[in-house]
């Protein structure tokens, strides 16, 4: 799969306990992105964070949280990311969704393709 040099990064900030149907929301988003053949997806789990409510979520030993911050990053062409947005709207209830233009420097190892 080729990725244009000028691409788009879709970043979704959610909580670890957020769900879509019977699975974690982050997993449902990545599987939907794969189904739509987006170029790439990564899920990042944060040890600490807060959002709109200002409630602190932390993995500190004295105050374990079952709802740590999760960031899902998806990258592809602007056209493909914008096509994915309506699908995402039906999945994410609360959370922060951002878009930014990125420049792709390298995508995979050309020697292996």
PDB file of N, CA and C in Angstrom:
ATOM      1  N   UNK A   1       0.843  -1.176   0.000  1.00  0.00           N
ATOM      2  CA  UNK A   1       0.000   0.000   0.000  1.00  0.00           C
ATOM      3  C   UNK A   1       0.888   1.239   0.000  1.00  0.00           C
ATOM      4  N   UNK A   2       0.539   2.192  -0.824  1.00  0.00           N
ATOM      5  CA  UNK A   2       1.271   3.453  -0.874  1.00  0.00           C
ATOM      6  C   UNK A   2       0.556   4.498  -0.024  1.00  0.00           C
ATOM      7  N   UNK A   3       1.333   5.377   0.541  1.00  0.00           N
ATOM      8  CA  UNK A   3       0.803   6.469   1.338  1.00  0.00           C
ATOM      9  C   UNK A   3       1.367   7.752   0.747  1.00  0.00           C
ATOM     10  N   UNK A   4       0.498   8.722   0.421  1.00  0.00           N
ATOM     11  CA  UNK A   4       1.014   9.962  -0.175  1.00  0.00           C
ATOM     12  C   UNK A   4       1.895  10.727   0.802  1.00  0.00           C
ATOM     13  N   UNK A   5       2.829  11.503   0.259  1.00  0.00           N
ATOM     14  CA  UNK A   5       3.731  12.286   1.100  1.00  0.00           C
ATOM     15  C   UNK A   5       2.949  13.272   1.966  1.00  0.00           C
ATOM     16  N   UNK A   6       1.888  13.827   1.420  1.00  0.00           N
ATOM     17  CA  UNK A   6       1.026  14.719   2.180  1.00  0.00           C
ATOM     18  C   UNK A   6      -0.181  13.901   2.640  1.00  0.00           C
ATOM     19  N   UNK A   7      -0.243  13.619   3.936  1.00  0.00           N
ATOM     20  CA  UNK A   7      -1.287  12.749   4.474  1.00  0.00           C
ATOM     21  C   UNK A   7      -2.008  13.457   5.617  1.00  0.00           C
ATOM     22  N   UNK A   8      -2.910  12.734   6.261  1.00  0.00           N
ATOM     23  CA  UNK A   8      -3.666  13.295   7.368  1.00  0.00           C
ATOM     24  C   UNK A   8      -3.612  12.328   8.545  1.00  0.00           C
ATOM     25  N   UNK A   9      -3.468  12.916   9.749  1.00  0.00           N
ATOM     26  CA  UNK A   9      -3.454  12.166  10.995  1.00  0.00           C
ATOM     27  C   UNK A   9      -4.752  12.452  11.732  1.00  0.00           C
ATOM     28  N   UNK A  10      -5.486  11.401  12.029  1.00  0.00           N
ATOM     29  CA  UNK A  10      -6.720  11.491  12.802  1.00  0.00           C
ATOM     30  C   UNK A  10      -6.395  10.961  14.193  1.00  0.00           C
ATOM     31  N   UNK A  11      -6.607  11.785  15.205  1.00  0.00           N
ATOM     32  CA  UNK A  11      -6.265  11.407  16.575  1.00  0.00           C
ATOM     33  C   UNK A  11      -7.542  11.418  17.415  1.00  0.00           C
ATOM     34  N   UNK A  12      -7.802  10.313  18.121  1.00  0.00           N
ATOM     35  CA  UNK A  12      -9.009  10.158  18.921  1.00  0.00           C
ATOM     36  C   UNK A  12      -8.603   9.926  20.372  1.00  0.00           C
ATOM     37  N   UNK A  13      -9.010  10.832  21.256  1.00  0.00           N
ATOM     38  CA  UNK A  13      -8.730  10.723  22.691  1.00  0.00           C
ATOM     39  C   UNK A  13      -9.977  10.186  23.376  1.00  0.00           C
ATOM     40  N   UNK A  14      -9.852   9.012  23.990  1.00  0.00           N
ATOM     41  CA  UNK A  14     -10.977   8.376  24.666  1.00  0.00           C
ATOM     42  C   UNK A  14     -10.491   7.780  25.982  1.00  0.00           C
ATOM     43  N   UNK A  15     -11.391   7.146  26.702  1.00  0.00           N
ATOM     44  CA  UNK A  15     -11.023   6.464  27.935  1.00  0.00           C
ATOM     45  C   UNK A  15     -10.924   4.962  27.712  1.00  0.00           C
ATOM     46  N   UNK A  16     -10.104   4.330  28.508  1.00  0.00           N
ATOM     47  CA  UNK A  16      -9.885   2.897  28.384  1.00  0.00           C
ATOM     48  C   UNK A  16     -11.177   2.099  28.598  1.00  0.00           C
ATOM     49  N   UNK A  17     -12.086   2.621  29.400  1.00  0.00           N
ATOM     50  CA  UNK A  17     -13.316   1.887  29.693  1.00  0.00           C
ATOM     51  C   UNK A  17     -14.425   2.143  28.665  1.00  0.00           C
ATOM     52  N   UNK A  18     -14.204   3.050  27.694  1.00  0.00           N
ATOM     53  CA  UNK A  18     -15.215   3.313  26.664  1.00  0.00           C
ATOM     54  C   UNK A  18     -15.403   2.069  25.804  1.00  0.00           C
ATOM     55  N   UNK A  19     -16.663   1.812  25.473  1.00  0.00           N
ATOM     56  CA  UNK A  19     -16.980   0.602  24.726  1.00  0.00           C
ATOM     57  C   UNK A  19     -17.818   0.928  23.498  1.00  0.00           C
ATOM     58  N   UNK A  20     -17.755   0.032  22.536  1.00  0.00           N
ATOM     59  CA  UNK A  20     -18.623   0.064  21.362  1.00  0.00           C
ATOM     60  C   UNK A  20     -19.154  -1.360  21.202  1.00  0.00           C
ATOM     61  N   UNK A  21     -20.413  -1.527  21.538  1.00  0.00           N
ATOM     62  CA  UNK A  21     -20.964  -2.882  21.517  1.00  0.00           C
ATOM     63  C   UNK A  21     -20.316  -3.713  22.611  1.00  0.00           C
ATOM     64  N   UNK A  22     -19.817  -4.872  22.243  1.00  0.00           N
ATOM     65  CA  UNK A  22     -19.237  -5.799  23.223  1.00  0.00           C
ATOM     66  C   UNK A  22     -17.717  -5.723  23.325  1.00  0.00           C
ATOM     67  N   UNK A  23     -17.112  -4.719  22.713  1.00  0.00           N
ATOM     68  CA  UNK A  23     -15.649  -4.631  22.750  1.00  0.00           C
ATOM     69  C   UNK A  23     -15.180  -3.233  23.140  1.00  0.00           C
ATOM     70  N   UNK A  24     -13.921  -3.128  23.563  1.00  0.00           N
ATOM     71  CA  UNK A  24     -13.372  -1.803  23.864  1.00  0.00           C
ATOM     72  C   UNK A  24     -13.453  -0.899  22.627  1.00  0.00           C
ATOM     73  N   UNK A  25     -13.757   0.380  22.849  1.00  0.00           N
ATOM     74  CA  UNK A  25     -13.917   1.323  21.744  1.00  0.00           C
ATOM     75  C   UNK A  25     -12.650   1.422  20.899  1.00  0.00           C
ATOM     76  N   UNK A  26     -11.471   1.469  21.557  1.00  0.00           N
ATOM     77  CA  UNK A  26     -10.225   1.585  20.790  1.00  0.00           C
ATOM     78  C   UNK A  26     -10.055   0.405  19.836  1.00  0.00           C
ATOM     79  N   UNK A  27     -10.446  -0.782  20.285  1.00  0.00           N
ATOM     80  CA  UNK A  27     -10.345  -1.976  19.437  1.00  0.00           C
ATOM     81  C   UNK A  27     -11.327  -1.894  18.278  1.00  0.00           C
ATOM     82  N   UNK A  28     -12.544  -1.465  18.549  1.00  0.00           N
ATOM     83  CA  UNK A  28     -13.554  -1.328  17.494  1.00  0.00           C
ATOM     84  C   UNK A  28     -13.113  -0.316  16.441  1.00  0.00           C
ATOM     85  N   UNK A  29     -12.493   0.782  16.873  1.00  0.00           N
ATOM     86  CA  UNK A  29     -12.021   1.804  15.931  1.00  0.00           C
ATOM     87  C   UNK A  29     -10.922   1.236  15.035  1.00  0.00           C
ATOM     88  N   UNK A  30      -9.954   0.550  15.622  1.00  0.00           N
ATOM     89  CA  UNK A  30      -8.844  -0.007  14.836  1.00  0.00           C
ATOM     90  C   UNK A  30      -9.357  -1.065  13.852  1.00  0.00           C
ATOM     91  N   UNK A  31     -10.262  -1.911  14.302  1.00  0.00           N
ATOM     92  CA  UNK A  31     -10.804  -2.938  13.402  1.00  0.00           C
ATOM     93  C   UNK A  31     -11.596  -2.310  12.256  1.00  0.00           C
ATOM     94  N   UNK A  32     -12.349  -1.242  12.544  1.00  0.00           N
ATOM     95  CA  UNK A  32     -13.101  -0.547  11.491  1.00  0.00           C
ATOM     96  C   UNK A  32     -12.128   0.125  10.509  1.00  0.00           C
ATOM     97  N   UNK A  33     -11.049   0.712  11.021  1.00  0.00           N
ATOM     98  CA  UNK A  33     -10.037   1.334  10.158  1.00  0.00           C
ATOM     99  C   UNK A  33      -9.385   0.294   9.263  1.00  0.00           C
ATOM    100  N   UNK A  34      -9.116  -0.865   9.812  1.00  0.00           N
ATOM    101  CA  UNK A  34      -8.505  -1.947   9.014  1.00  0.00           C
ATOM    102  C   UNK A  34      -9.481  -2.429   7.947  1.00  0.00           C
ATOM    103  N   UNK A  35     -10.754  -2.563   8.346  1.00  0.00           N
ATOM    104  CA  UNK A  35     -11.802  -2.972   7.400  1.00  0.00           C
ATOM    105  C   UNK A  35     -11.902  -1.978   6.239  1.00  0.00           C
ATOM    106  N   UNK A  36     -11.715  -0.688   6.543  1.00  0.00           N
ATOM    107  CA  UNK A  36     -11.775   0.367   5.527  1.00  0.00           C
ATOM    108  C   UNK A  36     -10.449   0.535   4.790  1.00  0.00           C
ATOM    109  N   UNK A  37      -9.477  -0.296   5.124  1.00  0.00           N
ATOM    110  CA  UNK A  37      -8.157  -0.333   4.484  1.00  0.00           C
ATOM    111  C   UNK A  37      -7.382   0.968   4.623  1.00  0.00           C
ATOM    112  N   UNK A  38      -7.487   1.603   5.816  1.00  0.00           N
ATOM    113  CA  UNK A  38      -6.647   2.767   6.070  1.00  0.00           C
ATOM    114  C   UNK A  38      -5.197   2.318   6.183  1.00  0.00           C
ATOM    115  N   UNK A  39      -4.286   3.227   5.986  1.00  0.00           N
ATOM    116  CA  UNK A  39      -2.860   2.890   5.916  1.00  0.00           C
ATOM    117  C   UNK A  39      -2.271   2.428   7.248  1.00  0.00           C
ATOM    118  N   UNK A  40      -2.745   3.003   8.368  1.00  0.00           N
ATOM    119  CA  UNK A  40      -2.150   2.604   9.636  1.00  0.00           C
ATOM    120  C   UNK A  40      -2.948   3.084  10.832  1.00  0.00           C
ATOM    121  N   UNK A  41      -2.809   2.351  11.930  1.00  0.00           N
ATOM    122  CA  UNK A  41      -3.480   2.698  13.185  1.00  0.00           C
ATOM    123  C   UNK A  41      -2.584   2.288  14.345  1.00  0.00           C
ATOM    124  N   UNK A  42      -2.581   3.114  15.382  1.00  0.00           N
ATOM    125  CA  UNK A  42      -1.825   2.822  16.594  1.00  0.00           C
ATOM    126  C   UNK A  42      -2.662   3.230  17.798  1.00  0.00           C
ATOM    127  N   UNK A  43      -2.639   2.391  18.837  1.00  0.00           N
ATOM    128  CA  UNK A  43      -3.328   2.703  20.085  1.00  0.00           C
ATOM    129  C   UNK A  43      -2.262   2.963  21.142  1.00  0.00           C
ATOM    130  N   UNK A  44      -2.374   4.112  21.814  1.00  0.00           N
ATOM    131  CA  UNK A  44      -1.435   4.495  22.870  1.00  0.00           C
ATOM    132  C   UNK A  44      -2.198   4.595  24.184  1.00  0.00           C
ATOM    133  N   UNK A  45      -1.651   3.992  25.233  1.00  0.00           N
ATOM    134  CA  UNK A  45      -2.271   4.033  26.554  1.00  0.00           C
ATOM    135  C   UNK A  45      -1.459   4.962  27.438  1.00  0.00           C
ATOM    136  N   UNK A  46      -2.120   5.968  27.989  1.00  0.00           N
ATOM    137  CA  UNK A  46      -1.426   6.957  28.803  1.00  0.00           C
ATOM    138  C   UNK A  46      -1.476   6.627  30.281  1.00  0.00           C
ATOM    139  N   UNK A  47      -0.388   6.866  30.991  1.00  0.00           N
ATOM    140  CA  UNK A  47      -0.364   6.616  32.433  1.00  0.00           C
ATOM    141  C   UNK A  47      -1.092   7.682  33.246  1.00  0.00           C
ATOM    142  N   UNK A  48      -1.404   8.828  32.594  1.00  0.00           N
ATOM    143  CA  UNK A  48      -2.060   9.904  33.331  1.00  0.00           C
ATOM    144  C   UNK A  48      -2.679  10.890  32.356  1.00  0.00           C
ATOM    145  N   UNK A  49      -3.813  11.471  32.752  1.00  0.00           N
ATOM    146  CA  UNK A  49      -4.430  12.485  31.916  1.00  0.00           C
ATOM    147  C   UNK A  49      -5.745  12.959  32.493  1.00  0.00           C
ATOM    148  N   UNK A  50      -6.313  13.987  31.866  1.00  0.00           N
ATOM    149  CA  UNK A  50      -7.645  14.463  32.211  1.00  0.00           C
ATOM    150  C   UNK A  50      -8.257  15.062  30.963  1.00  0.00           C
ATOM    151  N   UNK A  51      -9.571  15.173  30.992  1.00  0.00           N
ATOM    152  CA  UNK A  51     -10.278  15.709  29.832  1.00  0.00           C
ATOM    153  C   UNK A  51     -11.241  16.792  30.240  1.00  0.00           C
ATOM    154  N   UNK A  52     -12.352  16.844  29.551  1.00  0.00           N
ATOM    155  CA  UNK A  52     -13.328  17.907  29.710  1.00  0.00           C
ATOM    156  C   UNK A  52     -13.816  18.067  31.152  1.00  0.00           C
ATOM    157  N   UNK A  53     -13.964  16.958  31.866  1.00  0.00           N
ATOM    158  CA  UNK A  53     -14.472  17.012  33.240  1.00  0.00           C
ATOM    159  C   UNK A  53     -13.398  17.436  34.242  1.00  0.00           C
ATOM    160  N   UNK A  54     -12.155  17.482  33.820  1.00  0.00           N
ATOM    161  CA  UNK A  54     -10.992  17.771  34.672  1.00  0.00           C
ATOM    162  C   UNK A  54     -10.739  16.698  35.715  1.00  0.00           C
ATOM    163  N   UNK A  55     -11.418  15.568  35.606  1.00  0.00           N
ATOM    164  CA  UNK A  55     -11.180  14.447  36.520  1.00  0.00           C
ATOM    165  C   UNK A  55      -9.862  13.781  36.134  1.00  0.00           C
ATOM    166  N   UNK A  56      -8.980  13.623  37.099  1.00  0.00           N
ATOM    167  CA  UNK A  56      -7.669  13.053  36.850  1.00  0.00           C
ATOM    168  C   UNK A  56      -7.751  11.533  36.773  1.00  0.00           C
ATOM    169  N   UNK A  57      -7.172  10.976  35.720  1.00  0.00           N
ATOM    170  CA  UNK A  57      -7.083   9.530  35.536  1.00  0.00           C
ATOM    171  C   UNK A  57      -5.603   9.184  35.634  1.00  0.00           C
ATOM    172  N   UNK A  58      -5.263   8.280  36.546  1.00  0.00           N
ATOM    173  CA  UNK A  58      -3.855   7.972  36.752  1.00  0.00           C
ATOM    174  C   UNK A  58      -3.644   6.498  37.063  1.00  0.00           C
ATOM    175  N   UNK A  59      -2.457   6.017  36.771  1.00  0.00           N
ATOM    176  CA  UNK A  59      -2.092   4.631  37.051  1.00  0.00           C
ATOM    177  C   UNK A  59      -1.228   4.535  38.298  1.00  0.00           C
ATOM    178  N   UNK A  60      -1.165   5.603  39.095  1.00  0.00           N
ATOM    179  CA  UNK A  60      -0.363   5.573  40.316  1.00  0.00           C
ATOM    180  C   UNK A  60      -0.866   4.460  41.234  1.00  0.00           C
ATOM    181  N   UNK A  61       0.050   3.841  41.938  1.00  0.00           N
ATOM    182  CA  UNK A  61      -0.278   2.696  42.783  1.00  0.00           C
ATOM    183  C   UNK A  61      -1.343   3.029  43.825  1.00  0.00           C
ATOM    184  N   UNK A  62      -1.269   4.195  44.453  1.00  0.00           N
ATOM    185  CA  UNK A  62      -2.212   4.530  45.505  1.00  0.00           C
ATOM    186  C   UNK A  62      -3.604   4.867  44.982  1.00  0.00           C
ATOM    187  N   UNK A  63      -3.705   5.165  43.700  1.00  0.00           N
ATOM    188  CA  UNK A  63      -4.994   5.543  43.138  1.00  0.00           C
ATOM    189  C   UNK A  63      -5.156   4.924  41.756  1.00  0.00           C
ATOM    190  N   UNK A  64      -5.390   3.621  41.717  1.00  0.00           N
ATOM    191  CA  UNK A  64      -5.518   2.935  40.434  1.00  0.00           C
ATOM    192  C   UNK A  64      -6.790   3.367  39.713  1.00  0.00           C
ATOM    193  N   UNK A  65      -6.681   3.579  38.436  1.00  0.00           N
ATOM    194  CA  UNK A  65      -7.818   3.971  37.629  1.00  0.00           C
ATOM    195  C   UNK A  65      -8.116   2.884  36.617  1.00  0.00           C
ATOM    196  N   UNK A  66      -9.378   2.571  36.459  1.00  0.00           N
ATOM    197  CA  UNK A  66      -9.781   1.612  35.439  1.00  0.00           C
ATOM    198  C   UNK A  66     -10.112   2.294  34.133  1.00  0.00           C
ATOM    199  N   UNK A  67      -9.856   3.583  34.052  1.00  0.00           N
ATOM    200  CA  UNK A  67     -10.216   4.349  32.866  1.00  0.00           C
ATOM    201  C   UNK A  67      -9.064   5.262  32.452  1.00  0.00           C
ATOM    202  N   UNK A  68      -7.929   4.662  32.150  1.00  0.00           N
ATOM    203  CA  UNK A  68      -6.767   5.443  31.745  1.00  0.00           C
ATOM    204  C   UNK A  68      -6.975   6.050  30.358  1.00  0.00           C
ATOM    205  N   UNK A  69      -6.251   7.121  30.054  1.00  0.00           N
ATOM    206  CA  UNK A  69      -6.384   7.755  28.739  1.00  0.00           C
ATOM    207  C   UNK A  69      -5.900   6.833  27.621  1.00  0.00           C
ATOM    208  N   UNK A  70      -6.638   6.844  26.532  1.00  0.00           N
ATOM    209  CA  UNK A  70      -6.277   6.096  25.328  1.00  0.00           C
ATOM    210  C   UNK A  70      -6.276   7.077  24.169  1.00  0.00           C
ATOM    211  N   UNK A  71      -5.252   6.999  23.327  1.00  0.00           N
ATOM    212  CA  UNK A  71      -5.198   7.788  22.100  1.00  0.00           C
ATOM    213  C   UNK A  71      -5.091   6.810  20.937  1.00  0.00           C
ATOM    214  N   UNK A  72      -5.999   6.944  19.992  1.00  0.00           N
ATOM    215  CA  UNK A  72      -5.952   6.131  18.773  1.00  0.00           C
ATOM    216  C   UNK A  72      -5.527   7.064  17.648  1.00  0.00           C
ATOM    217  N   UNK A  73      -4.466   6.694  16.954  1.00  0.00           N
ATOM    218  CA  UNK A  73      -3.987   7.496  15.825  1.00  0.00           C
ATOM    219  C   UNK A  73      -4.174   6.705  14.542  1.00  0.00           C
ATOM    220  N   UNK A  74      -4.797   7.349  13.568  1.00  0.00           N
ATOM    221  CA  UNK A  74      -5.013   6.756  12.251  1.00  0.00           C
ATOM    222  C   UNK A  74      -4.385   7.674  11.218  1.00  0.00           C
ATOM    223  N   UNK A  75      -3.739   7.102  10.225  1.00  0.00           N
ATOM    224  CA  UNK A  75      -3.114   7.930   9.186  1.00  0.00           C
ATOM    225  C   UNK A  75      -3.431   7.366   7.814  1.00  0.00           C
ATOM    226  N   UNK A  76      -3.697   8.272   6.908  1.00  0.00           N
ATOM    227  CA  UNK A  76      -3.949   7.915   5.509  1.00  0.00           C
ATOM    228  C   UNK A  76      -4.045   9.212   4.720  1.00  0.00           C
ATOM    229  N   UNK A  77      -4.460   9.091   3.478  1.00  0.00           N
ATOM    230  CA  UNK A  77      -4.676  10.296   2.667  1.00  0.00           C
ATOM    231  C   UNK A  77      -5.832  11.084   3.269  1.00  0.00           C
ATOM    232  N   UNK A  78      -5.875  12.377   2.987  1.00  0.00           N
ATOM    233  CA  UNK A  78      -6.965  13.214   3.501  1.00  0.00           C
ATOM    234  C   UNK A  78      -8.313  12.676   3.039  1.00  0.00           C
ATOM    235  N   UNK A  79      -8.385  12.252   1.800  1.00  0.00           N
ATOM    236  CA  UNK A  79      -9.634  11.724   1.241  1.00  0.00           C
ATOM    237  C   UNK A  79     -10.119  10.505   2.034  1.00  0.00           C
ATOM    238  N   UNK A  80      -9.230   9.578   2.322  1.00  0.00           N
ATOM    239  CA  UNK A  80      -9.622   8.367   3.048  1.00  0.00           C
ATOM    240  C   UNK A  80      -9.986   8.653   4.508  1.00  0.00           C
ATOM    241  N   UNK A  81      -9.253   9.560   5.136  1.00  0.00           N
ATOM    242  CA  UNK A  81      -9.564   9.927   6.525  1.00  0.00           C
ATOM    243  C   UNK A  81     -10.924  10.611   6.593  1.00  0.00           C
ATOM    244  N   UNK A  82     -11.196  11.523   5.677  1.00  0.00           N
ATOM    245  CA  UNK A  82     -12.487  12.226   5.681  1.00  0.00           C
ATOM    246  C   UNK A  82     -13.642  11.262   5.390  1.00  0.00           C
ATOM    247  N   UNK A  83     -13.383  10.239   4.606  1.00  0.00           N
ATOM    248  CA  UNK A  83     -14.394   9.204   4.329  1.00  0.00           C
ATOM    249  C   UNK A  83     -14.662   8.365   5.581  1.00  0.00           C
ATOM    250  N   UNK A  84     -13.650   8.246   6.451  1.00  0.00           N
ATOM    251  CA  UNK A  84     -13.772   7.452   7.674  1.00  0.00           C
ATOM    252  C   UNK A  84     -14.515   8.201   8.780  1.00  0.00           C
ATOM    253  N   UNK A  85     -14.474   9.523   8.773  1.00  0.00           N
ATOM    254  CA  UNK A  85     -15.064  10.338   9.848  1.00  0.00           C
ATOM    255  C   UNK A  85     -16.531  10.026  10.153  1.00  0.00           C
ATOM    256  N   UNK A  86     -17.412   9.881   9.164  1.00  0.00           N
ATOM    257  CA  UNK A  86     -18.809   9.555   9.494  1.00  0.00           C
ATOM    258  C   UNK A  86     -18.947   8.202  10.207  1.00  0.00           C
ATOM    259  N   UNK A  87     -18.115   7.254   9.868  1.00  0.00           N
ATOM    260  CA  UNK A  87     -18.135   5.959  10.550  1.00  0.00           C
ATOM    261  C   UNK A  87     -17.722   6.129  12.007  1.00  0.00           C
ATOM    262  N   UNK A  88     -16.746   6.977  12.227  1.00  0.00           N
ATOM    263  CA  UNK A  88     -16.238   7.234  13.573  1.00  0.00           C
ATOM    264  C   UNK A  88     -17.291   7.937  14.436  1.00  0.00           C
ATOM    265  N   UNK A  89     -18.039   8.858  13.830  1.00  0.00           N
ATOM    266  CA  UNK A  89     -19.063   9.594  14.579  1.00  0.00           C
ATOM    267  C   UNK A  89     -20.087   8.661  15.205  1.00  0.00           C
ATOM    268  N   UNK A  90     -20.393   7.571  14.548  1.00  0.00           N
ATOM    269  CA  UNK A  90     -21.339   6.605  15.081  1.00  0.00           C
ATOM    270  C   UNK A  90     -20.763   5.741  16.187  1.00  0.00           C
ATOM    271  N   UNK A  91     -19.464   5.847  16.424  1.00  0.00           N
ATOM    272  CA  UNK A  91     -18.802   5.015  17.421  1.00  0.00           C
ATOM    273  C   UNK A  91     -18.413   5.775  18.682  1.00  0.00           C
ATOM    274  N   UNK A  92     -17.936   7.005  18.516  1.00  0.00           N
ATOM    275  CA  UNK A  92     -17.399   7.783  19.636  1.00  0.00           C
ATOM    276  C   UNK A  92     -18.486   8.674  20.210  1.00  0.00           C
ATOM    277  N   UNK A  93     -18.859   8.411  21.474  1.00  0.00           N
ATOM    278  CA  UNK A  93     -19.859   9.235  22.134  1.00  0.00           C
ATOM    279  C   UNK A  93     -19.226  10.489  22.710  1.00  0.00           C
ATOM    280  N   UNK A  94     -18.323  10.298  23.652  1.00  0.00           N
ATOM    281  CA  UNK A  94     -17.597  11.435  24.205  1.00  0.00           C
ATOM    282  C   UNK A  94     -16.121  11.185  23.963  1.00  0.00           C
ATOM    283  N   UNK A  95     -15.400  12.228  23.830  1.00  0.00           N
ATOM    284  CA  UNK A  95     -13.978  12.121  23.527  1.00  0.00           C
ATOM    285  C   UNK A  95     -13.581  13.310  22.688  1.00  0.00           C
ATOM    286  N   UNK A  96     -12.315  13.376  22.372  1.00  0.00           N
ATOM    287  CA  UNK A  96     -11.784  14.467  21.565  1.00  0.00           C
ATOM    288  C   UNK A  96     -11.236  13.876  20.275  1.00  0.00           C
ATOM    289  N   UNK A  97     -11.664  14.430  19.156  1.00  0.00           N
ATOM    290  CA  UNK A  97     -11.207  13.964  17.843  1.00  0.00           C
ATOM    291  C   UNK A  97     -10.539  15.139  17.150  1.00  0.00           C
ATOM    292  N   UNK A  98      -9.304  14.945  16.702  1.00  0.00           N
ATOM    293  CA  UNK A  98      -8.574  16.012  16.016  1.00  0.00           C
ATOM    294  C   UNK A  98      -8.022  15.518  14.684  1.00  0.00           C
ATOM    295  N   UNK A  99      -7.784  16.458  13.806  1.00  0.00           N
ATOM    296  CA  UNK A  99      -7.174  16.183  12.505  1.00  0.00           C
ATOM    297  C   UNK A  99      -5.977  17.096  12.326  1.00  0.00           C
ATOM    298  N   UNK A 100      -4.943  16.578  11.724  1.00  0.00           N
ATOM    299  CA  UNK A 100      -3.821  17.441  11.345  1.00  0.00           C
ATOM    300  C   UNK A 100      -3.153  16.893  10.098  1.00  0.00           C
ATOM    301  N   UNK A 101      -2.676  17.821   9.287  1.00  0.00           N
ATOM    302  CA  UNK A 101      -1.943  17.430   8.091  1.00  0.00           C
ATOM    303  C   UNK A 101      -0.533  17.047   8.504  1.00  0.00           C
ATOM    304  N   UNK A 102      -0.037  15.977   7.916  1.00  0.00           N
ATOM    305  CA  UNK A 102       1.317  15.506   8.218  1.00  0.00           C
ATOM    306  C   UNK A 102       2.058  15.238   6.918  1.00  0.00           C
ATOM    307  N   UNK A 103       3.368  15.274   7.015  1.00  0.00           N
ATOM    308  CA  UNK A 103       4.221  14.933   5.885  1.00  0.00           C
ATOM    309  C   UNK A 103       4.818  13.565   6.160  1.00  0.00           C
ATOM    310  N   UNK A 104       4.584  12.623   5.270  1.00  0.00           N
ATOM    311  CA  UNK A 104       5.109  11.270   5.425  1.00  0.00           C
ATOM    312  C   UNK A 104       6.533  11.252   4.879  1.00  0.00           C
ATOM    313  N   UNK A 105       7.470  10.907   5.733  1.00  0.00           N
ATOM    314  CA  UNK A 105       8.873  10.837   5.351  1.00  0.00           C
ATOM    315  C   UNK A 105       9.232   9.430   4.880  1.00  0.00           C
ATOM    316  N   UNK A 106       8.672   8.439   5.567  1.00  0.00           N
ATOM    317  CA  UNK A 106       8.936   7.053   5.223  1.00  0.00           C
ATOM    318  C   UNK A 106       7.749   6.211   5.644  1.00  0.00           C
ATOM    319  N   UNK A 107       7.399   5.208   4.850  1.00  0.00           N
ATOM    320  CA  UNK A 107       6.297   4.308   5.189  1.00  0.00           C
ATOM    321  C   UNK A 107       6.741   2.894   4.871  1.00  0.00           C
ATOM    322  N   UNK A 108       7.170   2.183   5.898  1.00  0.00           N
ATOM    323  CA  UNK A 108       7.665   0.827   5.698  1.00  0.00           C
ATOM    324  C   UNK A 108       9.058   0.821   5.122  1.00  0.00           C
ATOM    325  N   UNK A 109       9.549  -0.347   4.885  1.00  0.00           N
ATOM    326  CA  UNK A 109      10.878  -0.530   4.314  1.00  0.00           C
ATOM    327  C   UNK A 109      10.723  -0.902   2.841  1.00  0.00           C
ATOM    328  N   UNK A 110      11.116  -0.009   1.922  1.00  0.00           N
ATOM    329  CA  UNK A 110      10.965  -0.286   0.502  1.00  0.00           C
ATOM    330  C   UNK A 110      11.698  -1.554   0.063  1.00  0.00           C
ATOM    331  N   UNK A 111      12.736  -1.941   0.794  1.00  0.00           N
ATOM    332  CA  UNK A 111      13.479  -3.153   0.475  1.00  0.00           C
ATOM    333  C   UNK A 111      12.621  -4.405   0.662  1.00  0.00           C
ATOM    334  N   UNK A 112      11.632  -4.325   1.567  1.00  0.00           N
ATOM    335  CA  UNK A 112      10.794  -5.482   1.884  1.00  0.00           C
ATOM    336  C   UNK A 112       9.536  -5.553   1.024  1.00  0.00           C
ATOM    337  N   UNK A 113       9.244  -4.546   0.270  1.00  0.00           N
ATOM    338  CA  UNK A 113       7.988  -4.542  -0.503  1.00  0.00           C
ATOM    339  C   UNK A 113       8.170  -5.072  -1.887  1.00  0.00           C
TER     340      UNK A 113
END
